[in-house]
Amino acid sequence: MYATQALNQLVPLAKEVDDNKVTPGVLGFLVFAALAVGVWLLMKSMNRHMGKIDFEEAPDPAVSEKAPTPAAAPAKK
């Protein structure tokens, strides 16, 4: 009940704001553009670092105990 009373009192205050005067402006655009460029650079760096990763997953010990590993096949030329 208290929350609805508080919202009812704040609604008339919101109508006093002129929609034509409220804009983010040039500073808001510059901050947004800087954040977008920063995220793009971070994603580019992450993709480069993920591309460098090369590993072989260790076999699961539970699986290797149950089934013997097959003999290595001869190399094909």
JSON list of N, CA and C in Angstrom, two decimals:
[
{"chain": "A", "resi": 1, "resn": "MET", "atom": "N", "xyz": [0.81, -1.18, 0.00]},
{"chain": "A", "resi": 1, "resn": "MET", "atom": "CA", "xyz": [0.00, 0.00, 0.00]},
{"chain": "A", "resi": 1, "resn": "MET", "atom": "C", "xyz": [0.86, 1.25, 0.00]},
{"chain": "A", "resi": 2, "resn": "TYR", "atom": "N", "xyz": [1.97, 1.22, 0.72]},
{"chain": "A", "resi": 2, "resn": "TYR", "atom": "CA", "xyz": [2.83, 2.41, 0.80]},
{"chain": "A", "resi": 2, "resn": "TYR", "atom": "C", "xyz": [3.52, 2.69, -0.52]},
{"chain": "A", "resi": 3, "resn": "ALA", "atom": "N", "xyz": [3.90, 1.64, -1.24]},
{"chain": "A", "resi": 3, "resn": "ALA", "atom": "CA", "xyz": [4.58, 1.83, -2.51]},
{"chain": "A", "resi": 3, "resn": "ALA", "atom": "C", "xyz": [3.65, 2.48, -3.53]},
{"chain": "A", "resi": 4, "resn": "THR", "atom": "N", "xyz": [2.42, 2.08, -3.56]},
{"chain": "A", "resi": 4, "resn": "THR", "atom": "CA", "xyz": [1.49, 2.68, -4.52]},
{"chain": "A", "resi": 4, "resn": "THR", "atom": "C", "xyz": [1.22, 4.13, -4.18]},
{"chain": "A", "resi": 5, "resn": "GLN", "atom": "N", "xyz": [1.18, 4.47, -2.91]},
{"chain": "A", "resi": 5, "resn": "GLN", "atom": "CA", "xyz": [0.98, 5.86, -2.52]},
{"chain": "A", "resi": 5, "resn": "GLN", "atom": "C", "xyz": [2.18, 6.71, -2.93]},
{"chain": "A", "resi": 6, "resn": "ALA", "atom": "N", "xyz": [3.38, 6.17, -2.78]},
{"chain": "A", "resi": 6, "resn": "ALA", "atom": "CA", "xyz": [4.58, 6.91, -3.17]},
{"chain": "A", "resi": 6, "resn": "ALA", "atom": "C", "xyz": [4.61, 7.12, -4.68]},
{"chain": "A", "resi": 7, "resn": "LEU", "atom": "N", "xyz": [4.24, 6.09, -5.45]},
{"chain": "A", "resi": 7, "resn": "LEU", "atom": "CA", "xyz": [4.23, 6.23, -6.90]},
{"chain": "A", "resi": 7, "resn": "LEU", "atom": "C", "xyz": [3.18, 7.24, -7.36]},
{"chain": "A", "resi": 8, "resn": "ASN", "atom": "N", "xyz": [2.04, 7.26, -6.70]},
{"chain": "A", "resi": 8, "resn": "ASN", "atom": "CA", "xyz": [1.00, 8.22, -7.06]},
{"chain": "A", "resi": 8, "resn": "ASN", "atom": "C", "xyz": [1.44, 9.66, -6.80]},
{"chain": "A", "resi": 9, "resn": "GLN", "atom": "N", "xyz": [2.28, 9.86, -5.81]},
{"chain": "A", "resi": 9, "resn": "GLN", "atom": "CA", "xyz": [2.78, 11.20, -5.52]},
{"chain": "A", "resi": 9, "resn": "GLN", "atom": "C", "xyz": [3.87, 11.61, -6.49]},
{"chain": "A", "resi": 10, "resn": "LEU", "atom": "N", "xyz": [4.62, 10.64, -7.05]},
{"chain": "A", "resi": 10, "resn": "LEU", "atom": "CA", "xyz": [5.72, 10.96, -7.96]},
{"chain": "A", "resi": 10, "resn": "LEU", "atom": "C", "xyz": [5.26, 11.15, -9.40]},
{"chain": "A", "resi": 11, "resn": "VAL", "atom": "N", "xyz": [4.12, 10.60, -9.78]},
{"chain": "A", "resi": 11, "resn": "VAL", "atom": "CA", "xyz": [3.64, 10.71, -11.16]},
{"chain": "A", "resi": 11, "resn": "VAL", "atom": "C", "xyz": [3.44, 12.16, -11.58]},
{"chain": "A", "resi": 12, "resn": "PRO", "atom": "N", "xyz": [2.84, 13.03, -10.77]},
{"chain": "A", "resi": 12, "resn": "PRO", "atom": "CA", "xyz": [2.70, 14.43, -11.20]},
{"chain": "A", "resi": 12, "resn": "PRO", "atom": "C", "xyz": [4.05, 15.13, -11.39]},
{"chain": "A", "resi": 13, "resn": "LEU", "atom": "N", "xyz": [5.06, 14.73, -10.63]},
{"chain": "A", "resi": 13, "resn": "LEU", "atom": "CA", "xyz": [6.38, 15.34, -10.79]},
{"chain": "A", "resi": 13, "resn": "LEU", "atom": "C", "xyz": [7.00, 14.97, -12.14]},
{"chain": "A", "resi": 14, "resn": "ALA", "atom": "N", "xyz": [6.75, 13.78, -12.64]},
{"chain": "A", "resi": 14, "resn": "ALA", "atom": "CA", "xyz": [7.31, 13.35, -13.91]},
{"chain": "A", "resi": 14, "resn": "ALA", "atom": "C", "xyz": [6.69, 14.11, -15.07]},
{"chain": "A", "resi": 15, "resn": "LYS", "atom": "N", "xyz": [5.47, 14.58, -14.93]},
{"chain": "A", "resi": 15, "resn": "LYS", "atom": "CA", "xyz": [4.81, 15.28, -16.01]},
{"chain": "A", "resi": 15, "resn": "LYS", "atom": "C", "xyz": [5.38, 16.69, -16.19]},
{"chain": "A", "resi": 16, "resn": "GLU", "atom": "N", "xyz": [6.10, 17.20, -15.21]},
{"chain": "A", "resi": 16, "resn": "GLU", "atom": "CA", "xyz": [6.68, 18.54, -15.31]},
{"chain": "A", "resi": 16, "resn": "GLU", "atom": "C", "xyz": [7.91, 18.57, -16.21]},
{"chain": "A", "resi": 17, "resn": "VAL", "atom": "N", "xyz": [8.51, 17.41, -16.50]},
{"chain": "A", "resi": 17, "resn": "VAL", "atom": "CA", "xyz": [9.70, 17.34, -17.34]},
{"chain": "A", "resi": 17, "resn": "VAL", "atom": "C", "xyz": [9.29, 17.53, -18.79]},
{"chain": "A", "resi": 18, "resn": "ASP", "atom": "N", "xyz": [9.96, 18.44, -19.47]},
{"chain": "A", "resi": 18, "resn": "ASP", "atom": "CA", "xyz": [9.68, 18.69, -20.88]},
{"chain": "A", "resi": 18, "resn": "ASP", "atom": "C", "xyz": [10.45, 17.65, -21.71]},
{"chain": "A", "resi": 19, "resn": "ASP", "atom": "N", "xyz": [9.73, 16.86, -22.50]},
{"chain": "A", "resi": 19, "resn": "ASP", "atom": "CA", "xyz": [10.36, 15.81, -23.30]},
{"chain": "A", "resi": 19, "resn": "ASP", "atom": "C", "xyz": [11.29, 16.38, -24.35]},
{"chain": "A", "resi": 20, "resn": "ASN", "atom": "N", "xyz": [11.08, 17.59, -24.79]},
{"chain": "A", "resi": 20, "resn": "ASN", "atom": "CA", "xyz": [11.92, 18.19, -25.83]},
{"chain": "A", "resi": 20, "resn": "ASN", "atom": "C", "xyz": [13.28, 18.63, -25.30]},
{"chain": "A", "resi": 21, "resn": "LYS", "atom": "N", "xyz": [13.42, 18.79, -24.00]},
{"chain": "A", "resi": 21, "resn": "LYS", "atom": "CA", "xyz": [14.67, 19.29, -23.43]},
{"chain": "A", "resi": 21, "resn": "LYS", "atom": "C", "xyz": [15.54, 18.19, -22.85]},
{"chain": "A", "resi": 22, "resn": "VAL", "atom": "N", "xyz": [15.02, 16.99, -22.72]},
{"chain": "A", "resi": 22, "resn": "VAL", "atom": "CA", "xyz": [15.78, 15.90, -22.11]},
{"chain": "A", "resi": 22, "resn": "VAL", "atom": "C", "xyz": [16.45, 15.09, -23.22]},
{"chain": "A", "resi": 23, "resn": "THR", "atom": "N", "xyz": [17.78, 15.28, -23.37]},
{"chain": "A", "resi": 23, "resn": "THR", "atom": "CA", "xyz": [18.54, 14.54, -24.37]},
{"chain": "A", "resi": 23, "resn": "THR", "atom": "C", "xyz": [19.88, 14.15, -23.76]},
{"chain": "A", "resi": 24, "resn": "PRO", "atom": "N", "xyz": [20.49, 13.08, -24.25]},
{"chain": "A", "resi": 24, "resn": "PRO", "atom": "CA", "xyz": [21.80, 12.70, -23.73]},
{"chain": "A", "resi": 24, "resn": "PRO", "atom": "C", "xyz": [22.89, 13.66, -24.19]},
{"chain": "A", "resi": 25, "resn": "GLY", "atom": "N", "xyz": [22.69, 14.30, -25.31]},
{"chain": "A", "resi": 25, "resn": "GLY", "atom": "CA", "xyz": [23.66, 15.28, -25.79]},
{"chain": "A", "resi": 25, "resn": "GLY", "atom": "C", "xyz": [24.90, 14.64, -26.39]},
{"chain": "A", "resi": 26, "resn": "VAL", "atom": "N", "xyz": [25.85, 15.49, -26.71]},
{"chain": "A", "resi": 26, "resn": "VAL", "atom": "CA", "xyz": [27.08, 15.04, -27.35]},
{"chain": "A", "resi": 26, "resn": "VAL", "atom": "C", "xyz": [27.93, 14.24, -26.36]},
{"chain": "A", "resi": 27, "resn": "LEU", "atom": "N", "xyz": [27.95, 14.64, -25.11]},
{"chain": "A", "resi": 27, "resn": "LEU", "atom": "CA", "xyz": [28.74, 13.91, -24.11]},
{"chain": "A", "resi": 27, "resn": "LEU", "atom": "C", "xyz": [28.22, 12.48, -23.95]},
{"chain": "A", "resi": 28, "resn": "GLY", "atom": "N", "xyz": [26.91, 12.30, -23.94]},
{"chain": "A", "resi": 28, "resn": "GLY", "atom": "CA", "xyz": [26.34, 10.97, -23.85]},
{"chain": "A", "resi": 28, "resn": "GLY", "atom": "C", "xyz": [26.71, 10.11, -25.04]},
{"chain": "A", "resi": 29, "resn": "PHE", "atom": "N", "xyz": [26.70, 10.71, -26.24]},
{"chain": "A", "resi": 29, "resn": "PHE", "atom": "CA", "xyz": [27.10, 9.97, -27.43]},
{"chain": "A", "resi": 29, "resn": "PHE", "atom": "C", "xyz": [28.56, 9.59, -27.38]},
{"chain": "A", "resi": 30, "resn": "LEU", "atom": "N", "xyz": [29.42, 10.51, -26.94]},
{"chain": "A", "resi": 30, "resn": "LEU", "atom": "CA", "xyz": [30.86, 10.21, -26.87]},
{"chain": "A", "resi": 30, "resn": "LEU", "atom": "C", "xyz": [31.15, 9.10, -25.86]},
{"chain": "A", "resi": 31, "resn": "VAL", "atom": "N", "xyz": [30.48, 9.12, -24.73]},
{"chain": "A", "resi": 31, "resn": "VAL", "atom": "CA", "xyz": [30.67, 8.05, -23.74]},
{"chain": "A", "resi": 31, "resn": "VAL", "atom": "C", "xyz": [30.20, 6.72, -24.30]},
{"chain": "A", "resi": 32, "resn": "PHE", "atom": "N", "xyz": [29.05, 6.70, -24.95]},
{"chain": "A", "resi": 32, "resn": "PHE", "atom": "CA", "xyz": [28.54, 5.47, -25.55]},
{"chain": "A", "resi": 32, "resn": "PHE", "atom": "C", "xyz": [29.48, 4.97, -26.65]},
{"chain": "A", "resi": 33, "resn": "ALA", "atom": "N", "xyz": [29.99, 5.87, -27.48]},
{"chain": "A", "resi": 33, "resn": "ALA", "atom": "CA", "xyz": [30.91, 5.47, -28.55]},
{"chain": "A", "resi": 33, "resn": "ALA", "atom": "C", "xyz": [32.20, 4.92, -27.96]},
{"chain": "A", "resi": 34, "resn": "ALA", "atom": "N", "xyz": [32.72, 5.54, -26.89]},
{"chain": "A", "resi": 34, "resn": "ALA", "atom": "CA", "xyz": [33.95, 5.05, -26.27]},
{"chain": "A", "resi": 34, "resn": "ALA", "atom": "C", "xyz": [33.74, 3.66, -25.68]},
{"chain": "A", "resi": 35, "resn": "LEU", "atom": "N", "xyz": [32.60, 3.43, -25.06]},
{"chain": "A", "resi": 35, "resn": "LEU", "atom": "CA", "xyz": [32.30, 2.10, -24.52]},
{"chain": "A", "resi": 35, "resn": "LEU", "atom": "C", "xyz": [32.18, 1.07, -25.64]},
{"chain": "A", "resi": 36, "resn": "ALA", "atom": "N", "xyz": [31.56, 1.45, -26.74]},
{"chain": "A", "resi": 36, "resn": "ALA", "atom": "CA", "xyz": [31.40, 0.52, -27.86]},
{"chain": "A", "resi": 36, "resn": "ALA", "atom": "C", "xyz": [32.77, 0.15, -28.45]},
{"chain": "A", "resi": 37, "resn": "VAL", "atom": "N", "xyz": [33.64, 1.13, -28.61]},
{"chain": "A", "resi": 37, "resn": "VAL", "atom": "CA", "xyz": [34.98, 0.86, -29.14]},
{"chain": "A", "resi": 37, "resn": "VAL", "atom": "C", "xyz": [35.77, -0.01, -28.16]},
{"chain": "A", "resi": 38, "resn": "GLY", "atom": "N", "xyz": [35.65, 0.26, -26.87]},
{"chain": "A", "resi": 38, "resn": "GLY", "atom": "CA", "xyz": [36.33, -0.56, -25.88]},
{"chain": "A", "resi": 38, "resn": "GLY", "atom": "C", "xyz": [35.87, -2.00, -25.89]},
{"chain": "A", "resi": 39, "resn": "VAL", "atom": "N", "xyz": [34.58, -2.23, -26.00]},
{"chain": "A", "resi": 39, "resn": "VAL", "atom": "CA", "xyz": [34.05, -3.60, -26.07]},
{"chain": "A", "resi": 39, "resn": "VAL", "atom": "C", "xyz": [34.52, -4.29, -27.34]},
{"chain": "A", "resi": 40, "resn": "TRP", "atom": "N", "xyz": [34.55, -3.56, -28.45]},
{"chain": "A", "resi": 40, "resn": "TRP", "atom": "CA", "xyz": [35.01, -4.14, -29.71]},
{"chain": "A", "resi": 40, "resn": "TRP", "atom": "C", "xyz": [36.47, -4.56, -29.60]},
{"chain": "A", "resi": 41, "resn": "LEU", "atom": "N", "xyz": [37.30, -3.71, -29.00]},
{"chain": "A", "resi": 41, "resn": "LEU", "atom": "CA", "xyz": [38.72, -4.05, -28.85]},
{"chain": "A", "resi": 41, "resn": "LEU", "atom": "C", "xyz": [38.91, -5.23, -27.90]},
{"chain": "A", "resi": 42, "resn": "LEU", "atom": "N", "xyz": [38.14, -5.29, -26.83]},
{"chain": "A", "resi": 42, "resn": "LEU", "atom": "CA", "xyz": [38.23, -6.43, -25.92]},
{"chain": "A", "resi": 42, "resn": "LEU", "atom": "C", "xyz": [37.82, -7.73, -26.61]},
{"chain": "A", "resi": 43, "resn": "MET", "atom": "N", "xyz": [36.78, -7.69, -27.42]},
{"chain": "A", "resi": 43, "resn": "MET", "atom": "CA", "xyz": [36.35, -8.90, -28.14]},
{"chain": "A", "resi": 43, "resn": "MET", "atom": "C", "xyz": [37.39, -9.34, -29.15]},
{"chain": "A", "resi": 44, "resn": "LYS", "atom": "N", "xyz": [38.00, -8.38, -29.82]},
{"chain": "A", "resi": 44, "resn": "LYS", "atom": "CA", "xyz": [39.04, -8.70, -30.80]},
{"chain": "A", "resi": 44, "resn": "LYS", "atom": "C", "xyz": [40.24, -9.35, -30.10]},
{"chain": "A", "resi": 45, "resn": "SER", "atom": "N", "xyz": [40.63, -8.80, -28.96]},
{"chain": "A", "resi": 45, "resn": "SER", "atom": "CA", "xyz": [41.75, -9.36, -28.20]},
{"chain": "A", "resi": 45, "resn": "SER", "atom": "C", "xyz": [41.40, -10.76, -27.69]},
{"chain": "A", "resi": 46, "resn": "MET", "atom": "N", "xyz": [40.18, -10.94, -27.20]},
{"chain": "A", "resi": 46, "resn": "MET", "atom": "CA", "xyz": [39.77, -12.25, -26.69]},
{"chain": "A", "resi": 46, "resn": "MET", "atom": "C", "xyz": [39.81, -13.30, -27.80]},
{"chain": "A", "resi": 47, "resn": "ASN", "atom": "N", "xyz": [39.32, -12.95, -28.99]},
{"chain": "A", "resi": 47, "resn": "ASN", "atom": "CA", "xyz": [39.34, -13.90, -30.10]},
{"chain": "A", "resi": 47, "resn": "ASN", "atom": "C", "xyz": [40.77, -14.26, -30.48]},
{"chain": "A", "resi": 48, "resn": "ARG", "atom": "N", "xyz": [41.67, -13.30, -30.45]},
{"chain": "A", "resi": 48, "resn": "ARG", "atom": "CA", "xyz": [43.07, -13.57, -30.78]},
{"chain": "A", "resi": 48, "resn": "ARG", "atom": "C", "xyz": [43.68, -14.50, -29.74]},
{"chain": "A", "resi": 49, "resn": "HIS", "atom": "N", "xyz": [43.41, -14.27, -28.47]},
{"chain": "A", "resi": 49, "resn": "HIS", "atom": "CA", "xyz": [43.97, -15.12, -27.42]},
{"chain": "A", "resi": 49, "resn": "HIS", "atom": "C", "xyz": [43.34, -16.52, -27.44]},
{"chain": "A", "resi": 50, "resn": "MET", "atom": "N", "xyz": [42.06, -16.62, -27.71]},
{"chain": "A", "resi": 50, "resn": "MET", "atom": "CA", "xyz": [41.42, -17.93, -27.78]},
{"chain": "A", "resi": 50, "resn": "MET", "atom": "C", "xyz": [41.93, -18.73, -28.97]},
{"chain": "A", "resi": 51, "resn": "GLY", "atom": "N", "xyz": [42.31, -18.06, -30.04]},
{"chain": "A", "resi": 51, "resn": "GLY", "atom": "CA", "xyz": [42.86, -18.75, -31.20]},
{"chain": "A", "resi": 51, "resn": "GLY", "atom": "C", "xyz": [44.23, -19.36, -30.92]},
{"chain": "A", "resi": 52, "resn": "LYS", "atom": "N", "xyz": [44.95, -18.82, -29.97]},
{"chain": "A", "resi": 52, "resn": "LYS", "atom": "CA", "xyz": [46.29, -19.32, -29.64]},
{"chain": "A", "resi": 52, "resn": "LYS", "atom": "C", "xyz": [46.23, -20.58, -28.78]},
{"chain": "A", "resi": 53, "resn": "ILE", "atom": "N", "xyz": [45.09, -20.85, -28.17]},
{"chain": "A", "resi": 53, "resn": "ILE", "atom": "CA", "xyz": [44.99, -22.00, -27.27]},
{"chain": "A", "resi": 53, "resn": "ILE", "atom": "C", "xyz": [44.94, -23.29, -28.08]},
{"chain": "A", "resi": 54, "resn": "ASP", "atom": "N", "xyz": [45.84, -24.21, -27.73]},
{"chain": "A", "resi": 54, "resn": "ASP", "atom": "CA", "xyz": [45.88, -25.52, -28.38]},
{"chain": "A", "resi": 54, "resn": "ASP", "atom": "C", "xyz": [46.17, -26.55, -27.31]},
{"chain": "A", "resi": 55, "resn": "PHE", "atom": "N", "xyz": [45.21, -27.39, -27.02]},
{"chain": "A", "resi": 55, "resn": "PHE", "atom": "CA", "xyz": [45.41, -28.40, -25.98]},
{"chain": "A", "resi": 55, "resn": "PHE", "atom": "C", "xyz": [44.68, -29.66, -26.37]},
{"chain": "A", "resi": 56, "resn": "GLU", "atom": "N", "xyz": [45.15, -30.75, -25.78]},
{"chain": "A", "resi": 56, "resn": "GLU", "atom": "CA", "xyz": [44.48, -32.03, -25.95]},
{"chain": "A", "resi": 56, "resn": "GLU", "atom": "C", "xyz": [43.86, -32.38, -24.61]},
{"chain": "A", "resi": 57, "resn": "GLU", "atom": "N", "xyz": [42.61, -32.76, -24.64]},
{"chain": "A", "resi": 57, "resn": "GLU", "atom": "CA", "xyz": [41.91, -33.09, -23.41]},
{"chain": "A", "resi": 57, "resn": "GLU", "atom": "C", "xyz": [42.40, -34.43, -22.89]},
{"chain": "A", "resi": 58, "resn": "ALA", "atom": "N", "xyz": [42.66, -34.50, -21.60]},
{"chain": "A", "resi": 58, "resn": "ALA", "atom": "CA", "xyz": [43.12, -35.75, -21.00]},
{"chain": "A", "resi": 58, "resn": "ALA", "atom": "C", "xyz": [41.97, -36.76, -21.01]},
{"chain": "A", "resi": 59, "resn": "PRO", "atom": "N", "xyz": [42.28, -38.02, -21.25]},
{"chain": "A", "resi": 59, "resn": "PRO", "atom": "CA", "xyz": [41.22, -39.04, -21.25]},
{"chain": "A", "resi": 59, "resn": "PRO", "atom": "C", "xyz": [40.64, -39.20, -19.85]},
{"chain": "A", "resi": 60, "resn": "ASP", "atom": "N", "xyz": [39.38, -39.53, -19.81]},
{"chain": "A", "resi": 60, "resn": "ASP", "atom": "CA", "xyz": [38.69, -39.74, -18.53]},
{"chain": "A", "resi": 60, "resn": "ASP", "atom": "C", "xyz": [39.20, -41.03, -17.90]},
{"chain": "A", "resi": 61, "resn": "PRO", "atom": "N", "xyz": [39.70, -40.98, -16.67]},
{"chain": "A", "resi": 61, "resn": "PRO", "atom": "CA", "xyz": [40.25, -42.21, -16.06]},
{"chain": "A", "resi": 61, "resn": "PRO", "atom": "C", "xyz": [39.20, -43.30, -15.89]},
{"chain": "A", "resi": 62, "resn": "ALA", "atom": "N", "xyz": [37.95, -42.94, -15.65]},
{"chain": "A", "resi": 62, "resn": "ALA", "atom": "CA", "xyz": [36.91, -43.96, -15.47]},
{"chain": "A", "resi": 62, "resn": "ALA", "atom": "C", "xyz": [36.67, -44.72, -16.77]},
{"chain": "A", "resi": 63, "resn": "VAL", "atom": "N", "xyz": [36.74, -44.04, -17.89]},
{"chain": "A", "resi": 63, "resn": "VAL", "atom": "CA", "xyz": [36.53, -44.68, -19.18]},
{"chain": "A", "resi": 63, "resn": "VAL", "atom": "C", "xyz": [37.73, -45.55, -19.54]},
{"chain": "A", "resi": 64, "resn": "SER", "atom": "N", "xyz": [38.94, -45.10, -19.26]},
{"chain": "A", "resi": 64, "resn": "SER", "atom": "CA", "xyz": [40.12, -45.86, -19.64]},
{"chain": "A", "resi": 64, "resn": "SER", "atom": "C", "xyz": [40.25, -47.14, -18.82]},
{"chain": "A", "resi": 65, "resn": "GLU", "atom": "N", "xyz": [39.70, -47.17, -17.60]},
{"chain": "A", "resi": 65, "resn": "GLU", "atom": "CA", "xyz": [39.75, -48.39, -16.80]},
{"chain": "A", "resi": 65, "resn": "GLU", "atom": "C", "xyz": [38.79, -49.45, -17.34]},
{"chain": "A", "resi": 66, "resn": "LYS", "atom": "N", "xyz": [37.65, -49.04, -17.87]},
{"chain": "A", "resi": 66, "resn": "LYS", "atom": "CA", "xyz": [36.63, -49.98, -18.34]},
{"chain": "A", "resi": 66, "resn": "LYS", "atom": "C", "xyz": [37.00, -50.59, -19.69]},
{"chain": "A", "resi": 67, "resn": "ALA", "atom": "N", "xyz": [37.44, -49.76, -20.62]},
{"chain": "A", "resi": 67, "resn": "ALA", "atom": "CA", "xyz": [37.74, -50.25, -21.96]},
{"chain": "A", "resi": 67, "resn": "ALA", "atom": "C", "xyz": [39.21, -50.02, -22.27]},
{"chain": "A", "resi": 68, "resn": "PRO", "atom": "N", "xyz": [39.90, -51.05, -22.74]},
{"chain": "A", "resi": 68, "resn": "PRO", "atom": "CA", "xyz": [41.31, -50.85, -23.09]},
{"chain": "A", "resi": 68, "resn": "PRO", "atom": "C", "xyz": [41.42, -49.95, -24.33]},
{"chain": "A", "resi": 69, "resn": "THR", "atom": "N", "xyz": [42.48, -49.21, -24.41]},
{"chain": "A", "resi": 69, "resn": "THR", "atom": "CA", "xyz": [42.69, -48.31, -25.55]},
{"chain": "A", "resi": 69, "resn": "THR", "atom": "C", "xyz": [43.08, -49.13, -26.76]},
{"chain": "A", "resi": 70, "resn": "PRO", "atom": "N", "xyz": [42.60, -48.76, -27.94]},
{"chain": "A", "resi": 70, "resn": "PRO", "atom": "CA", "xyz": [42.96, -49.50, -29.16]},
{"chain": "A", "resi": 70, "resn": "PRO", "atom": "C", "xyz": [44.40, -49.25, -29.54]},
{"chain": "A", "resi": 71, "resn": "ALA", "atom": "N", "xyz": [44.97, -50.23, -30.26]},
{"chain": "A", "resi": 71, "resn": "ALA", "atom": "CA", "xyz": [46.36, -50.10, -30.70]},
{"chain": "A", "resi": 71, "resn": "ALA", "atom": "C", "xyz": [46.46, -48.96, -31.69]},
{"chain": "A", "resi": 72, "resn": "ALA", "atom": "N", "xyz": [47.59, -48.32, -31.70]},
{"chain": "A", "resi": 72, "resn": "ALA", "atom": "CA", "xyz": [47.80, -47.20, -32.60]},
{"chain": "A", "resi": 72, "resn": "ALA", "atom": "C", "xyz": [47.85, -47.70, -34.04]},
{"chain": "A", "resi": 73, "resn": "ALA", "atom": "N", "xyz": [47.13, -46.99, -34.90]},
{"chain": "A", "resi": 73, "resn": "ALA", "atom": "CA", "xyz": [47.12, -47.36, -36.31]},
{"chain": "A", "resi": 73, "resn": "ALA", "atom": "C", "xyz": [48.40, -46.84, -36.98]},
{"chain": "A", "resi": 74, "resn": "PRO", "atom": "N", "xyz": [48.88, -47.55, -38.00]},
{"chain": "A", "resi": 74, "resn": "PRO", "atom": "CA", "xyz": [50.10, -47.08, -38.69]},
{"chain": "A", "resi": 74, "resn": "PRO", "atom": "C", "xyz": [49.82, -45.76, -39.41]},
{"chain": "A", "resi": 75, "resn": "ALA", "atom": "N", "xyz": [50.83, -44.92, -39.48]},
{"chain": "A", "resi": 75, "resn": "ALA", "atom": "CA", "xyz": [50.70, -43.61, -40.10]},
{"chain": "A", "resi": 75, "resn": "ALA", "atom": "C", "xyz": [50.50, -43.76, -41.59]},
{"chain": "A", "resi": 76, "resn": "LYS", "atom": "N", "xyz": [49.55, -42.98, -42.16]},
{"chain": "A", "resi": 76, "resn": "LYS", "atom": "CA", "xyz": [49.30, -43.01, -43.60]},
{"chain": "A", "resi": 76, "resn": "LYS", "atom": "C", "xyz": [50.13, -41.95, -44.28]},
{"chain": "A", "resi": 77, "resn": "LYS", "atom": "N", "xyz": [50.60, -42.27, -45.45]},
{"chain": "A", "resi": 77, "resn": "LYS", "atom": "CA", "xyz": [51.40, -41.29, -46.22]},
{"chain": "A", "resi": 77, "resn": "LYS", "atom": "C", "xyz": [50.67, -40.84, -47.43]}
]
